[in-house]
Amino acid sequence: MKEVSLIVKIKPLLFIINDFPLFLEVKPLVTSIHASLCNKIPDFKAGIITYDGIQVGDSPQMVKGRLQLFQESIFFDLQEKELTDFQGIKEWRQVFKAAGTDPSRYRPSAEALYRRIKKQNYLPSVNSAIDLNNFFSLQYEVPIGIYDTDQVSGDTVIKIGESGDDYTGINGRTNSMHNMIASADGQGTFGSPFVDSERTKVTEETKNALQIIYLRPSITIEDGLKLTESLMDMFVQVHGGEATCKVITCKG
């Protein structure tokens, strides 16, 4: 198994103690894949993006318009296609099964979005970060999570959840991560390709964020990196700040 660290640009913090400057270099956030996940899904890959100094607010009209038009396009596609005709939806149902999760009971978040659209229950605008995150998830047909890193405690790991791994989700319910793919930090699990947590959700106060793109296992590392970079560039165009990205895998 290969656990790949995410390398980010770190600006040293300046403190003045007894009139002497003291620079403290902050340890970069590291995201890795746990053996429990690699043992079940050897081809697991994730795009990892860190953002620093972003500004989240009401979505620009361009983002709102694109999100609405894309949802309408998907709605018409779904009049002629089944959900499993979309390759990303199909693959992520298979991933959930391999992880030990029943995809008919716990749906990958991208599939849940498509099912809403099929009923013409279109996604409302939340804020610029969430709206773009939803747009990307629809476009690439994969779950994508975005988290406020100031609410994340230490390094993060993507793993198979154990008994006792649970959190209050943005759906307002306590969600058990047992036998589900989940992201965890020093305080416990906080996200998954099923539903994310209330603790680390992105709001208009968020300045720094971690984005996890749960890539299709079939995608090549090169294509996964291109997808991740493209997503990152558009996010920065809207939110400003600095960003770095990488694809992590189970393979050496």
XYZ file of N, CA and C in Angstrom:
756
model
N 0.837 -1.187 0.000
C 0.000 0.000 0.000
C 0.876 1.242 0.000
N 0.437 2.257 -0.725
C 1.170 3.510 -0.760
C 0.340 4.596 -0.097
N 0.854 5.187 0.953
C 0.185 6.301 1.596
C 0.942 7.556 1.204
N 0.317 8.395 0.381
C 0.995 9.534 -0.212
C 0.634 10.798 0.544
N 1.626 11.505 1.000
C 1.375 12.750 1.711
C 0.981 13.844 0.734
N 0.131 14.741 1.183
C -0.243 15.909 0.403
C 0.691 17.048 0.774
N 1.409 17.559 -0.200
C 2.379 18.613 0.054
C 1.736 19.954 -0.262
N 1.773 20.874 0.690
C 1.170 22.179 0.482
C 2.192 23.269 0.779
N 1.916 24.459 0.255
C 2.761 25.599 0.567
C 2.406 26.091 1.972
N 3.398 26.202 2.816
C 3.156 26.637 4.189
C 3.871 27.964 4.431
N 3.124 28.934 4.892
C 3.724 30.210 5.239
C 4.080 30.195 6.721
N 5.337 30.493 7.086
C 5.701 30.490 8.504
C 4.957 31.580 9.262
N 4.599 31.291 10.491
C 3.933 32.267 11.336
C 4.976 33.049 12.128
N 4.782 34.342 12.240
C 5.718 35.216 12.935
C 5.158 35.586 14.306
N 5.947 35.291 15.341
C 5.591 35.687 16.700
C 6.697 36.610 17.227
N 6.320 37.574 18.037
C 7.301 38.459 18.676
C 7.331 38.125 20.166
N 8.468 37.622 20.644
C 8.626 37.264 22.051
C 9.825 38.028 22.603
N 9.562 38.877 23.615
C 10.627 39.694 24.219
C 11.392 40.480 23.156
N 10.635 41.064 22.218
C 11.176 41.906 21.147
C 11.996 41.134 20.124
N 12.011 39.805 20.200
C 12.746 39.004 19.221
C 11.750 38.253 18.333
N 11.942 38.324 17.021
C 11.032 37.602 16.119
C 11.275 36.091 16.180
N 10.207 35.335 16.183
C 10.293 33.881 16.189
C 9.369 33.338 15.103
N 9.955 32.632 14.159
C 9.167 32.046 13.081
C 8.835 30.597 13.427
N 7.572 30.251 13.296
C 7.115 28.892 13.554
C 6.552 28.310 12.264
N 7.173 27.262 11.764
C 6.689 26.639 10.541
C 5.611 25.613 10.879
N 4.462 25.738 10.218
C 3.323 24.874 10.485
C 3.454 23.593 9.672
N 3.210 22.458 10.304
C 3.275 21.168 9.623
C 2.147 21.057 8.603
N 2.450 20.658 7.368
C 1.397 20.524 6.367
C 0.451 19.384 6.701
N -0.795 19.537 6.252
C -1.793 18.494 6.443
C -1.482 17.314 5.537
N -1.542 16.120 6.093
C -1.258 14.905 5.333
C -2.537 14.082 5.235
N -2.850 13.624 4.035
C -3.990 12.739 3.823
C -3.480 11.428 3.253
N -3.899 10.310 3.830
C -3.426 8.999 3.394
C -4.589 8.025 3.290
N -4.317 6.861 2.704
C -5.314 5.802 2.569
C -4.915 4.651 3.482
N -5.831 4.204 4.306
C -5.559 3.143 5.273
C -5.603 1.771 4.610
N -4.848 0.828 5.179
C -4.796 -0.534 4.639
C -6.169 -1.201 4.622
N -7.035 -0.850 5.577
C -8.368 -1.464 5.626
C -9.158 -1.195 4.357
N -8.927 -0.040 3.743
C -9.598 0.310 2.491
C -8.896 -0.317 1.294
N -7.570 -0.275 1.290
C -6.809 -0.837 0.168
C -6.993 -2.345 0.055
N -7.165 -3.018 1.180
C -7.363 -4.469 1.144
C -8.661 -4.843 0.442
N -9.672 -3.983 0.551
C -10.963 -4.264 -0.080
C -11.065 -3.686 -1.490
N -10.418 -2.542 -1.711
C -10.506 -1.860 -3.007
C -9.091 -1.450 -3.416
N -8.314 -2.375 -3.985
C -6.909 -2.094 -4.311
C -6.720 -0.948 -5.302
N -7.730 -0.679 -6.150
C -7.617 0.387 -7.143
C -8.158 1.724 -6.645
N -8.403 1.835 -5.344
C -8.968 3.077 -4.810
C -8.024 4.244 -5.073
N -8.606 5.361 -5.512
C -7.848 6.595 -5.762
C -8.674 7.778 -5.284
N -7.985 8.816 -4.861
C -8.685 10.041 -4.458
C -7.872 11.252 -4.878
N -8.556 12.251 -5.401
C -7.922 13.540 -5.655
C -8.013 14.376 -4.387
N -6.885 14.933 -3.979
C -6.821 15.712 -2.735
C -6.415 17.141 -3.073
N -7.231 18.102 -2.650
C -6.926 19.516 -2.883
C -6.978 20.256 -1.549
N -5.990 21.097 -1.294
C -6.056 21.992 -0.136
C -6.125 23.425 -0.637
N -6.988 24.196 -0.008
C -7.170 25.612 -0.338
C -6.812 26.448 0.880
N -6.094 27.541 0.642
C -5.728 28.468 1.711
C -6.145 29.878 1.317
N -6.795 30.580 2.234
C -7.164 31.972 2.005
C -8.295 32.169 1.015
N -9.267 31.259 0.999
C -10.395 31.395 0.077
C -11.470 32.300 0.679
N -12.367 32.785 -0.173
C -13.498 33.590 0.265
C -14.777 32.930 -0.236
N -15.549 32.402 0.693
C -16.805 31.722 0.364
C -17.960 32.686 0.597
N -18.879 32.733 -0.336
C -20.035 33.611 -0.198
C -21.185 33.136 -1.054
N -22.074 34.046 -1.378
C -23.176 33.724 -2.277
C -22.593 33.394 -3.651
N -23.139 32.404 -4.310
C -22.603 31.995 -5.612
C -22.794 33.091 -6.654
N -21.777 33.322 -7.493
C -21.961 34.221 -8.631
C -23.074 33.694 -9.538
N -23.702 34.580 -10.273
C -24.792 34.169 -11.155
C -24.329 33.136 -12.165
N -23.068 33.228 -12.581
C -22.514 32.258 -13.528
C -22.583 30.847 -12.963
N -22.223 30.692 -11.687
C -22.251 29.370 -11.053
C -23.687 28.889 -10.893
N -24.561 29.768 -10.417
C -25.967 29.389 -10.254
C -26.581 28.966 -11.590
N -26.272 29.737 -12.639
C -26.834 29.438 -13.949
C -26.344 28.115 -14.507
N -25.041 27.865 -14.386
C -24.483 26.612 -14.900
C -25.025 25.411 -14.135
N -25.148 25.563 -12.816
C -25.671 24.461 -12.009
C -27.113 24.137 -12.397
N -27.924 25.177 -12.595
C -29.319 24.954 -12.958
C -29.442 24.322 -14.345
N -28.712 24.852 -15.318
C -28.781 24.319 -16.681
C -28.295 22.878 -16.742
N -27.250 22.573 -15.975
C -26.715 21.214 -16.000
C -27.705 20.235 -15.373
N -28.371 20.663 -14.318
C -29.384 19.802 -13.713
C -30.528 19.529 -14.690
N -30.938 20.542 -15.421
C -32.009 20.360 -16.404
C -31.570 19.407 -17.509
N -30.304 19.510 -17.925
C -29.775 18.605 -18.945
C -29.775 17.159 -18.450
N -29.361 16.962 -17.197
C -29.360 15.616 -16.613
C -30.786 15.075 -16.517
N -31.727 15.937 -16.142
C -33.125 15.501 -16.039
C -33.608 14.918 -17.366
N -33.315 15.596 -18.475
C -33.758 15.097 -19.780
C -33.008 13.822 -20.168
N -31.729 13.732 -19.798
C -30.981 12.494 -20.059
C -31.615 11.315 -19.325
N -32.080 11.580 -18.107
C -32.644 10.513 -17.281
C -34.023 10.056 -17.756
N -34.604 10.777 -18.706
C -35.853 10.309 -19.301
C -35.608 9.130 -20.234
N -34.369 9.011 -20.712
C -34.034 7.960 -21.672
C -33.018 6.959 -21.133
N -32.359 7.294 -20.029
C -31.305 6.443 -19.492
C -31.644 5.980 -18.082
N -31.048 4.845 -17.702
C -31.086 4.399 -16.319
C -29.905 5.017 -15.569
N -30.009 5.097 -14.264
C -28.910 5.657 -13.474
C -27.610 4.893 -13.697
N -27.711 3.576 -13.830
C -26.504 2.766 -14.009
C -25.920 2.873 -15.415
N -26.578 3.635 -16.304
C -25.985 3.924 -17.608
C -24.886 4.974 -17.488
N -24.861 5.672 -16.363
C -23.801 6.649 -16.094
C -22.649 5.906 -15.426
N -21.484 5.915 -16.071
C -20.374 5.072 -15.636
C -19.933 5.363 -14.207
N -19.896 6.647 -13.837
C -19.483 6.988 -12.478
C -20.441 6.451 -11.431
N -21.737 6.568 -11.694
C -22.744 6.035 -10.772
C -22.586 4.526 -10.645
N -22.416 3.866 -11.785
C -22.275 2.405 -11.800
C -21.053 1.956 -11.003
N -19.917 2.606 -11.240
C -18.691 2.198 -10.546
C -18.788 2.414 -9.042
N -19.402 3.527 -8.639
C -19.446 3.794 -7.203
C -20.433 2.907 -6.470
N -21.431 2.394 -7.151
C -22.274 1.364 -6.535
C -21.438 0.103 -6.285
N -20.573 -0.226 -7.247
C -19.697 -1.389 -7.096
C -18.695 -1.177 -5.965
N -18.188 0.052 -5.827
C -17.250 0.358 -4.745
C -17.924 0.168 -3.386
N -19.129 0.672 -3.240
C -19.846 0.514 -1.975
C -20.034 -0.962 -1.636
N -20.401 -1.766 -2.626
C -20.582 -3.200 -2.388
C -19.279 -3.835 -1.924
N -18.170 -3.474 -2.587
C -16.869 -4.039 -2.226
C -16.450 -3.632 -0.817
N -16.856 -2.439 -0.397
C -16.503 -1.956 0.944
C -17.347 -2.608 2.033
N -18.468 -3.218 1.641
C -19.361 -3.830 2.615
C -20.601 -3.010 2.898
N -20.871 -2.018 2.022
C -22.021 -1.130 2.175
C -23.082 -1.470 1.136
N -24.323 -1.554 1.547
C -25.427 -1.813 0.620
C -25.779 -0.519 -0.116
N -25.470 -0.404 -1.431
C -25.717 0.850 -2.148
C -27.191 1.147 -2.381
N -28.053 0.158 -2.159
C -29.488 0.410 -2.284
C -30.048 1.067 -1.024
N -29.336 0.895 0.081
C -29.747 1.522 1.345
C -28.973 2.806 1.609
N -27.675 2.771 1.363
C -26.811 3.942 1.544
C -26.250 4.315 0.173
N -26.775 5.350 -0.417
C -26.405 5.677 -1.789
C -25.178 6.590 -1.825
N -24.239 6.327 -2.736
C -23.157 7.281 -2.952
C -23.750 8.666 -3.228
N -23.103 9.702 -2.724
C -23.705 11.039 -2.765
C -23.994 11.520 -4.182
N -23.148 11.161 -5.155
C -23.413 11.581 -6.535
C -24.706 10.951 -7.044
N -24.904 9.681 -6.738
C -26.144 9.011 -7.144
C -27.353 9.656 -6.475
N -27.212 10.026 -5.202
C -28.320 10.675 -4.496
C -28.705 11.986 -5.182
N -27.703 12.724 -5.677
C -27.990 13.969 -6.395
C -28.741 13.684 -7.689
N -28.290 12.669 -8.418
C -28.958 12.308 -9.672
C -30.401 11.882 -9.415
N -30.636 11.165 -8.336
C -31.997 10.724 -8.027
C -32.901 11.910 -7.695
N -32.361 12.913 -7.032
C -33.132 14.130 -6.770
C -33.534 14.792 -8.076
N -32.564 14.898 -8.973
C -32.822 15.573 -10.243
C -33.845 14.805 -11.071
N -33.797 13.488 -11.003
C -34.765 12.671 -11.745
C -36.191 13.005 -11.326
N -36.374 13.414 -10.073
C -37.696 13.807 -9.568
C -37.958 15.303 -9.766
N -37.048 15.978 -10.477
C -37.089 17.434 -10.670
C -37.017 18.180 -9.337
N -36.407 17.563 -8.353
C -36.160 18.205 -7.068
C -34.759 18.810 -7.132
N -34.648 19.904 -7.876
C -33.343 20.480 -8.168
C -32.665 21.042 -6.916
N -31.340 21.049 -6.956
C -30.556 21.495 -5.805
C -30.636 23.009 -5.658
N -30.966 23.497 -4.482
C -30.968 24.945 -4.263
C -29.543 25.451 -4.058
N -29.345 26.735 -4.248
C -28.039 27.336 -3.977
C -27.824 27.413 -2.468
N -26.630 26.992 -2.013
C -26.275 27.044 -0.589
C -25.230 28.132 -0.365
N -24.074 27.955 -0.923
C -23.028 28.971 -0.976
C -22.108 28.592 -2.129
N -21.167 29.452 -2.432
C -20.343 29.242 -3.628
C -19.550 27.944 -3.570
N -19.047 27.569 -2.402
C -18.240 26.346 -2.289
C -19.097 25.099 -2.458
N -20.236 25.056 -1.778
C -21.116 23.887 -1.863
C -21.719 23.768 -3.259
N -22.106 24.893 -3.845
C -22.697 24.855 -5.187
C -21.703 24.308 -6.207
N -20.457 24.769 -6.146
C -19.445 24.253 -7.072
C -19.154 22.790 -6.798
N -19.114 22.423 -5.532
C -18.872 21.025 -5.177
C -19.956 20.121 -5.771
N -21.209 20.552 -5.672
C -22.312 19.787 -6.252
C -22.210 19.736 -7.772
N -21.847 20.855 -8.379
C -21.702 20.896 -9.833
C -20.639 19.903 -10.296
N -19.488 19.907 -9.621
C -18.410 18.981 -9.987
C -18.848 17.531 -9.803
N -19.562 17.255 -8.721
C -20.019 15.893 -8.457
C -20.960 15.413 -9.561
N -21.844 16.293 -10.017
C -22.742 15.953 -11.122
C -21.971 15.781 -12.427
N -21.021 16.667 -12.663
C -20.265 16.633 -13.917
C -19.428 15.369 -14.043
N -18.753 14.985 -12.961
C -17.835 13.844 -13.021
C -18.468 12.542 -12.519
N -19.704 12.626 -12.006
C -20.463 11.443 -11.577
C -19.793 10.703 -10.418
N -19.125 11.443 -9.535
C -18.443 10.838 -8.386
C -18.741 11.644 -7.126
N -18.659 11.015 -5.957
C -18.804 11.763 -4.705
C -17.612 12.700 -4.502
N -17.888 13.871 -3.986
C -16.838 14.841 -3.665
C -17.188 15.480 -2.327
N -16.217 15.518 -1.426
C -16.434 16.157 -0.134
C -15.551 17.380 0.010
N -16.050 18.405 0.673
C -15.234 19.585 0.965
C -15.408 19.932 2.440
N -14.275 20.212 3.108
C -14.251 20.327 4.567
C -13.468 21.565 5.000
N -13.913 22.186 6.063
C -13.226 23.328 6.660
C -12.032 22.796 7.453
N -10.820 23.054 6.971
C -9.646 22.469 7.625
C -9.368 23.080 9.001
N -9.931 24.248 9.281
C -9.772 24.799 10.623
C -10.597 24.026 11.647
N -11.493 23.182 11.167
C -12.278 22.315 12.042
C -11.772 20.868 12.018
N -10.705 20.624 11.258
C -10.103 19.293 11.170
C -8.937 19.222 12.142
N -8.835 18.127 12.874
C -7.808 17.973 13.903
C -6.689 17.056 13.411
N -5.581 17.649 12.976
C -4.418 16.858 12.570
C -4.558 16.224 11.203
N -3.709 15.223 10.957
C -3.703 14.542 9.664
C -4.991 13.745 9.465
N -5.289 13.454 8.207
C -6.520 12.741 7.877
C -6.204 11.429 7.172
N -7.109 10.477 7.320
C -6.941 9.173 6.685
C -8.289 8.728 6.133
N -8.268 8.133 4.944
C -9.474 7.553 4.349
C -9.426 6.060 4.626
N -10.474 5.522 5.218
C -10.430 4.147 5.718
C -11.802 3.491 5.619
N -11.873 2.238 6.040
C -13.152 1.571 6.254
C -13.542 1.785 7.713
N -14.709 2.352 7.937
C -15.139 2.666 9.289
C -15.349 1.428 10.149
N -15.123 1.598 11.437
C -15.286 0.516 12.408
C -16.513 0.776 13.279
N -16.846 -0.197 14.095
C -17.939 -0.024 15.045
C -17.616 1.151 15.970
N -18.543 2.048 16.142
C -18.314 3.226 16.971
C -17.925 4.457 16.190
N -17.585 4.300 14.918
C -17.289 5.451 14.067
C -18.610 6.045 13.585
N -18.978 7.183 14.136
C -20.211 7.836 13.688
C -20.093 9.338 13.892
N -20.998 10.083 13.287
C -21.014 11.532 13.451
C -22.381 12.077 13.055
N -22.641 13.298 13.503
C -23.848 14.000 13.080
C -23.608 14.548 11.685
N -24.420 14.128 10.741
C -24.232 14.525 9.355
C -24.974 15.800 9.004
N -24.663 16.325 7.824
C -25.368 17.516 7.349
C -26.827 17.188 7.021
N -27.159 15.900 7.034
C -28.557 15.489 6.872
C -29.327 15.554 8.190
N -28.625 15.970 9.285
C -29.278 16.140 10.574
C -29.406 14.872 11.391
N -28.855 13.770 10.885
C -28.973 12.488 11.588
C -27.603 12.000 12.053
N -27.609 11.108 13.041
C -26.385 10.421 13.429
C -26.145 9.298 12.432
N -24.989 9.313 11.793
C -24.678 8.359 10.735
C -23.548 7.440 11.166
N -23.803 6.147 11.161
C -22.767 5.168 11.478
C -21.906 4.930 10.248
N -20.595 4.933 10.438
C -19.659 4.686 9.349
C -19.128 3.256 9.364
N -19.741 2.389 10.152
C -19.292 1.004 10.232
C -19.396 0.349 8.858
N -18.277 -0.220 8.384
C -18.190 -0.869 7.068
C -18.481 0.081 5.913
N -18.204 1.367 6.121
C -18.353 2.361 5.061
C -17.032 3.091 4.866
N -16.807 3.587 3.665
C -15.625 4.411 3.415
C -15.807 5.729 4.157
N -14.799 6.114 4.931
C -14.919 7.322 5.746
C -13.574 8.014 5.866
N -13.626 9.331 6.037
C -12.431 10.121 6.322
C -12.410 10.432 7.812
N -11.226 10.331 8.407
C -11.110 10.532 9.851
C -9.912 11.415 10.177
N -10.018 12.125 11.306
C -8.903 12.915 11.824
C -8.686 12.540 13.284
N -7.995 13.405 14.034
C -7.703 13.093 15.423
C -8.924 13.012 16.317
N -10.038 13.591 15.884
C -11.263 13.551 16.682
C -12.209 12.432 16.264
N -11.914 11.778 15.145
C -12.795 10.715 14.668
C -13.211 10.936 13.225
N -14.218 10.204 12.780
C -14.669 10.321 11.398
C -15.412 11.643 11.185
N -15.262 12.194 9.977
C -15.910 13.479 9.691
C -16.483 13.565 8.281
N -16.258 12.571 7.441
C -16.761 12.659 6.077
C -16.781 11.307 5.407
N -17.511 11.221 4.304
C -17.589 9.976 3.546
C -18.204 10.272 2.185
N -18.110 9.327 1.245
C -18.807 9.506 -0.038
C -20.309 9.285 0.075
N -20.813 9.090 1.289
C -22.254 8.959 1.534
C -22.831 10.285 2.022
N -22.302 10.803 3.119
C -22.758 12.077 3.668
C -21.636 12.654 4.525
N -21.525 13.979 4.560
C -20.474 14.620 5.342
C -21.010 15.092 6.690
N -20.076 15.503 7.558
C -20.447 15.817 8.938
C -20.760 17.297 9.127
N -21.521 17.556 10.161
C -21.828 18.927 10.554
C -20.562 19.614 11.071
N -19.698 18.856 11.736
C -18.508 19.437 12.379
C -17.586 20.145 11.404
N -17.367 19.581 10.243
C -16.359 20.117 9.320
C -16.967 20.743 8.070
N -18.261 21.019 8.081
C -18.896 21.560 6.874
C -18.354 22.954 6.545
N -18.376 23.286 5.276
C -17.895 24.584 4.799
C -19.029 25.606 4.859
N -18.715 26.770 5.424
C -19.679 27.870 5.526
C -19.053 29.129 4.926
N -19.769 30.234 5.004
C -19.232 31.491 4.482
C -18.100 32.028 5.353
N -17.890 31.429 6.521
C -16.764 31.824 7.381
C -15.499 31.026 7.071
N -15.609 30.008 6.250
C -14.464 29.139 5.948
C -13.405 29.890 5.151
N -12.151 29.771 5.581
C -11.027 30.397 4.879
C -10.069 29.368 4.285
N -10.050 28.176 4.865
C -9.145 27.116 4.416
C -9.944 25.822 4.303
N -9.691 25.069 3.248
C -10.530 23.891 3.013
C -9.729 22.732 2.442
N -10.256 21.545 2.684
C -9.743 20.298 2.115
C -10.849 19.707 1.252
N -10.518 19.373 0.017
C -11.490 18.764 -0.889
C -11.017 17.366 -1.263
N -11.903 16.386 -1.120
C -11.587 15.002 -1.459
C -12.481 14.574 -2.611
N -11.858 14.220 -3.733
C -12.586 13.733 -4.904
C -12.442 12.218 -4.914
N -13.546 11.530 -4.715
C -13.527 10.065 -4.694
C -13.590 9.570 -6.142
N -12.419 9.413 -6.726
C -12.316 9.109 -8.152
C -12.843 7.718 -8.478
N -13.214 7.516 -9.728
C -13.574 6.172 -10.182
C -12.331 5.288 -10.103
N -12.436 4.094 -9.596
C -11.270 3.203 -9.545
C -10.666 2.929 -10.920
N -11.485 2.993 -11.974
C -10.998 2.669 -13.321
C -10.162 3.775 -13.942
N -10.200 4.982 -13.388
C -9.491 6.099 -13.998
C -7.988 5.942 -13.797
N -7.202 6.375 -14.774
C -5.747 6.336 -14.622
C -5.305 7.458 -13.685
N -4.120 7.307 -13.115
C -3.604 8.352 -12.232
C -3.447 9.661 -12.999
N -2.975 9.567 -14.253
C -2.774 10.766 -15.066
C -4.096 11.491 -15.317
N -5.120 10.742 -15.711
C -6.417 11.371 -15.963
C -7.050 11.865 -14.664
N -6.816 11.143 -13.576
C -7.326 11.584 -12.285
C -6.706 12.901 -11.855
N -5.416 13.064 -12.138
C -4.736 14.308 -11.787
C -5.233 15.462 -12.656
N -5.460 15.201 -13.942
C -6.001 16.242 -14.825
C -7.368 16.707 -14.342
N -8.206 15.743 -13.973
C -9.538 16.071 -13.457
C -9.417 16.914 -12.191
N -8.541 16.492 -11.287
C -8.367 17.194 -10.015
C -7.855 18.610 -10.232
N -6.885 18.768 -11.129
C -6.332 20.098 -11.417
C -7.380 21.006 -12.047
N -8.181 20.464 -12.960
C -9.224 21.254 -13.614
C -10.244 21.748 -12.599
N -10.639 20.864 -11.710
C -11.589 21.221 -10.660
C -10.998 22.297 -9.750
N -9.745 22.110 -9.352
C -9.067 23.062 -8.477
C -8.996 24.445 -9.122
N -8.635 24.501 -10.403
C -8.482 25.788 -11.090
C -9.796 26.563 -11.125
N -10.893 25.871 -11.407
C -12.187 26.555 -11.453
C -12.598 27.035 -10.067
N -12.317 26.222 -9.040
C -12.667 26.613 -7.673
C -11.913 27.879 -7.270
N -10.625 27.951 -7.613
C -9.814 29.115 -7.254
C -10.257 30.349 -8.037
N -10.698 30.178 -9.279
C -11.207 31.311 -10.052
C -12.367 31.988 -9.336
N -13.188 31.198 -8.679
C -14.360 31.736 -7.988
C -14.014 32.233 -6.588
N -13.109 31.522 -5.885
C -12.893 31.784 -4.455
C -11.560 32.442 -4.121
N -10.663 32.581 -5.108
C -9.357 33.142 -4.819
C -8.524 32.203 -3.960
N -7.484 32.752 -3.324
C -6.632 31.953 -2.453
C -5.583 31.161 -3.209
N -4.908 30.281 -2.482
C -3.893 29.402 -3.054
C -4.350 27.960 -2.914
N -3.871 27.107 -3.815
C -4.296 25.707 -3.764
C -3.205 24.795 -4.295
N -3.157 23.590 -3.785
C -2.286 22.542 -4.306
C -3.086 21.253 -4.353
N -2.681 20.363 -5.251
C -3.454 19.127 -5.383
C -2.555 17.941 -5.673
N -3.109 16.758 -5.448
C -2.398 15.511 -5.692
C -3.408 14.381 -5.759
N -3.039 13.292 -6.420
C -3.845 12.078 -6.406
C -3.137 11.055 -5.533
N -3.862 10.455 -4.593
C -3.291 9.412 -3.755
C -3.914 8.073 -4.136
N -3.122 7.010 -4.040
C -3.567 5.682 -4.443
C -3.085 4.644 -3.440
N -3.546 3.411 -3.632
C -3.093 2.296 -2.797
C -1.827 1.654 -3.340
N -1.482 1.948 -4.579
C -0.397 1.226 -5.233
C 0.908 2.002 -5.180
N 2.008 1.274 -5.025
C 3.321 1.876 -5.021
C 3.843 2.110 -6.416
